[in-house]
Short mmCIF file of C-alpha atoms in Angstrom, two decimals:
data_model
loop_
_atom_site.label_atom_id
_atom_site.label_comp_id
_atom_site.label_asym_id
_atom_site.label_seq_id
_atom_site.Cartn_x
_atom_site.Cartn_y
_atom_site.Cartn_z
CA UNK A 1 0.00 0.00 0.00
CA UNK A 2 1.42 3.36 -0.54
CA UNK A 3 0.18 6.75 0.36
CA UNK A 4 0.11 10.21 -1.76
CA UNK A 5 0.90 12.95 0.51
CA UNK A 6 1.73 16.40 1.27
CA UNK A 7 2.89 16.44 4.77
CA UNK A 8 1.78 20.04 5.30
CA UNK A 9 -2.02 18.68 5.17
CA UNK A 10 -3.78 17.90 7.66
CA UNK A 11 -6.25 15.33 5.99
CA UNK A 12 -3.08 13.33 5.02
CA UNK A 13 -1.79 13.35 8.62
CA UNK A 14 -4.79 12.45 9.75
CA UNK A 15 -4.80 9.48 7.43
CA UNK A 16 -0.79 8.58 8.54
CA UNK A 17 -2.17 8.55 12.10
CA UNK A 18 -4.86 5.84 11.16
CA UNK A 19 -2.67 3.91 9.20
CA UNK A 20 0.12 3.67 12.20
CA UNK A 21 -2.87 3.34 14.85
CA UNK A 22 -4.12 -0.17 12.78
CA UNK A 23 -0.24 -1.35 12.05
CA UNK A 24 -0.02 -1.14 8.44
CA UNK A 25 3.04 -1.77 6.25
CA UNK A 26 2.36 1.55 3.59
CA UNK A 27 4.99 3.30 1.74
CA UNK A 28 4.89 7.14 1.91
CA UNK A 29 5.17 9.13 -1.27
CA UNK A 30 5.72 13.17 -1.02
CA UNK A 31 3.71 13.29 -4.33
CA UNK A 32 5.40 17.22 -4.44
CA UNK A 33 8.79 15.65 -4.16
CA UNK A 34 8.52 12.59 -6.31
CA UNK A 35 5.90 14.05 -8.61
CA UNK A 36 3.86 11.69 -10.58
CA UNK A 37 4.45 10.98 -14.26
CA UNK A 38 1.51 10.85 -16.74
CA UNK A 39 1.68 7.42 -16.81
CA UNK A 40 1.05 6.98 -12.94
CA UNK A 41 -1.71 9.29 -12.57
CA UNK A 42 -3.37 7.19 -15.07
CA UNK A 43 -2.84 4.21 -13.35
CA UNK A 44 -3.73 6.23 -10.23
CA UNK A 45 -7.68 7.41 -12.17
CA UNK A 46 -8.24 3.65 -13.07
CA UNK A 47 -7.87 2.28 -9.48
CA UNK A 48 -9.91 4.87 -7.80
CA UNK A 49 -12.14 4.58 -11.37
CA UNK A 50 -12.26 8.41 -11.35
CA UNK A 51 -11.84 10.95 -14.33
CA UNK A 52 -8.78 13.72 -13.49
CA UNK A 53 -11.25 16.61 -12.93
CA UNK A 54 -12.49 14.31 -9.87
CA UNK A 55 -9.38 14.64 -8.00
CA UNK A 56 -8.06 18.30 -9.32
CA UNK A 57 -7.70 20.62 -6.41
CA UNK A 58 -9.55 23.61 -8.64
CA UNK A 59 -9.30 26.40 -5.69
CA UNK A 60 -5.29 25.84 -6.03
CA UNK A 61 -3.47 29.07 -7.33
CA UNK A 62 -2.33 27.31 -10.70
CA UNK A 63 -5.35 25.87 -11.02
CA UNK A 64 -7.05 29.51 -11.59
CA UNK A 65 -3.80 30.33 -13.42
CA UNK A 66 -4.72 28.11 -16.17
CA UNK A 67 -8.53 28.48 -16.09
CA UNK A 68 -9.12 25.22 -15.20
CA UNK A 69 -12.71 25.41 -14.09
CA UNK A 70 -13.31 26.50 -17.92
CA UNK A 71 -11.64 23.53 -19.48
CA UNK A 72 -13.56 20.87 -20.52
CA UNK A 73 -14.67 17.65 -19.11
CA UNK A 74 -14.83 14.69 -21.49
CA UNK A 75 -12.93 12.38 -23.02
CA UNK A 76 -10.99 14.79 -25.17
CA UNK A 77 -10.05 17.07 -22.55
CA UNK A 78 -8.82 14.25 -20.31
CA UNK A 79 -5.17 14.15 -21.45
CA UNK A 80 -4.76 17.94 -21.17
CA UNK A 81 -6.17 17.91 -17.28
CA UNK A 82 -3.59 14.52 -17.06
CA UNK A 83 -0.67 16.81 -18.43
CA UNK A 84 -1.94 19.68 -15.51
CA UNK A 85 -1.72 17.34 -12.98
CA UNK A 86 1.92 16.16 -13.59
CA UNK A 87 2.92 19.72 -14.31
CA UNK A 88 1.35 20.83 -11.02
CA UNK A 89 0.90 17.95 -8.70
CA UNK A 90 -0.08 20.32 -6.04
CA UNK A 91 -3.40 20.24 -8.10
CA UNK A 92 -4.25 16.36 -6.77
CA UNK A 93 -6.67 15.59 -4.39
CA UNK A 94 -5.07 14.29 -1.14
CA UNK A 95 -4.23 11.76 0.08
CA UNK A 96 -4.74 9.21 -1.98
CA UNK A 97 -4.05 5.65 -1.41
CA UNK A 98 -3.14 2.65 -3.32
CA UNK A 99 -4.60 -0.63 -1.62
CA UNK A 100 -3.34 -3.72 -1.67
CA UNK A 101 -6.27 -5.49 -3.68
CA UNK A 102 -5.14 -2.60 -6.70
CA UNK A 103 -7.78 -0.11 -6.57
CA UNK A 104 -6.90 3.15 -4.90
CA UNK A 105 -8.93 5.82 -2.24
CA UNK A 106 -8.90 9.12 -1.80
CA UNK A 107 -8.55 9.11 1.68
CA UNK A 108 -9.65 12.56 3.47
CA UNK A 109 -11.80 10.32 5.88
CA UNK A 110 -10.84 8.28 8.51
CA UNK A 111 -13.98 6.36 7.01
CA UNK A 112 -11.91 6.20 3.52
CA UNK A 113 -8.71 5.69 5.46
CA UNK A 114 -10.07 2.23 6.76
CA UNK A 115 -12.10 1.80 4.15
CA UNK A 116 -8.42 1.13 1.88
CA UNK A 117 -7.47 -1.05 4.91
CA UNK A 118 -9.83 -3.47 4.42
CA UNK A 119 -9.06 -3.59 1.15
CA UNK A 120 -7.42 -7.82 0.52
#
């Protein structure tokens, strides 16, 4: 299991003191740090079986910046908001974790949080 976060958030410490408080073995990833390629985030929208716009932080300063609230939300939109989120990955929706059965939470919930626990 690993875990998407920005350590300045509270949601995602909230979600690191869940995962330590049930004993799970989960990998931390600084997503700002060791930013996402394309290819990941992809991989990232089929296990949570969400579209990019769904987990776009669209209040974020670049986010208004490049007028993402305008852009559109379809099919053939999808690679540009894809290409956003690598550019900027403080656009995605945290944290966000990978469970071990392969699908993926966004985990601002302690709910969510155990939710990706139970996840076999």
């Amino acid at each position: 299991m690993e875990i998407w976060i920005n350590p300045a958030c509270s949601k995602c410490r909230s979600a690191l003191t869940v995962l330590d408080a049930e004993g799970a073995d989960y990998t931390v990833r600084r997503y700002l740090e060791d930013v996402p390629e394309e290819g990941e985030i992809r991989e990232v929208l089929e296990r949570l079986g969400l579209e990019p716009w769904d987990i776009t932080r669209t209040q974020e300063a670049a986010a208004k910046e490049l007028g993402l609230k305008e852009w559109a939300r379809d099919a053939a939109g999808r690679e540009r908001w894809i290409a956003a989120l690598a550019a900027h990955p403080e656009l995605i929706q945290r944290p966000i974790i990978t469970a071990d059965d392969g699908t993926a939470v966004v985990a601002r919930t302690e709910d969510a949080v155990r939710d990706a626990l139970s996840r076999k």
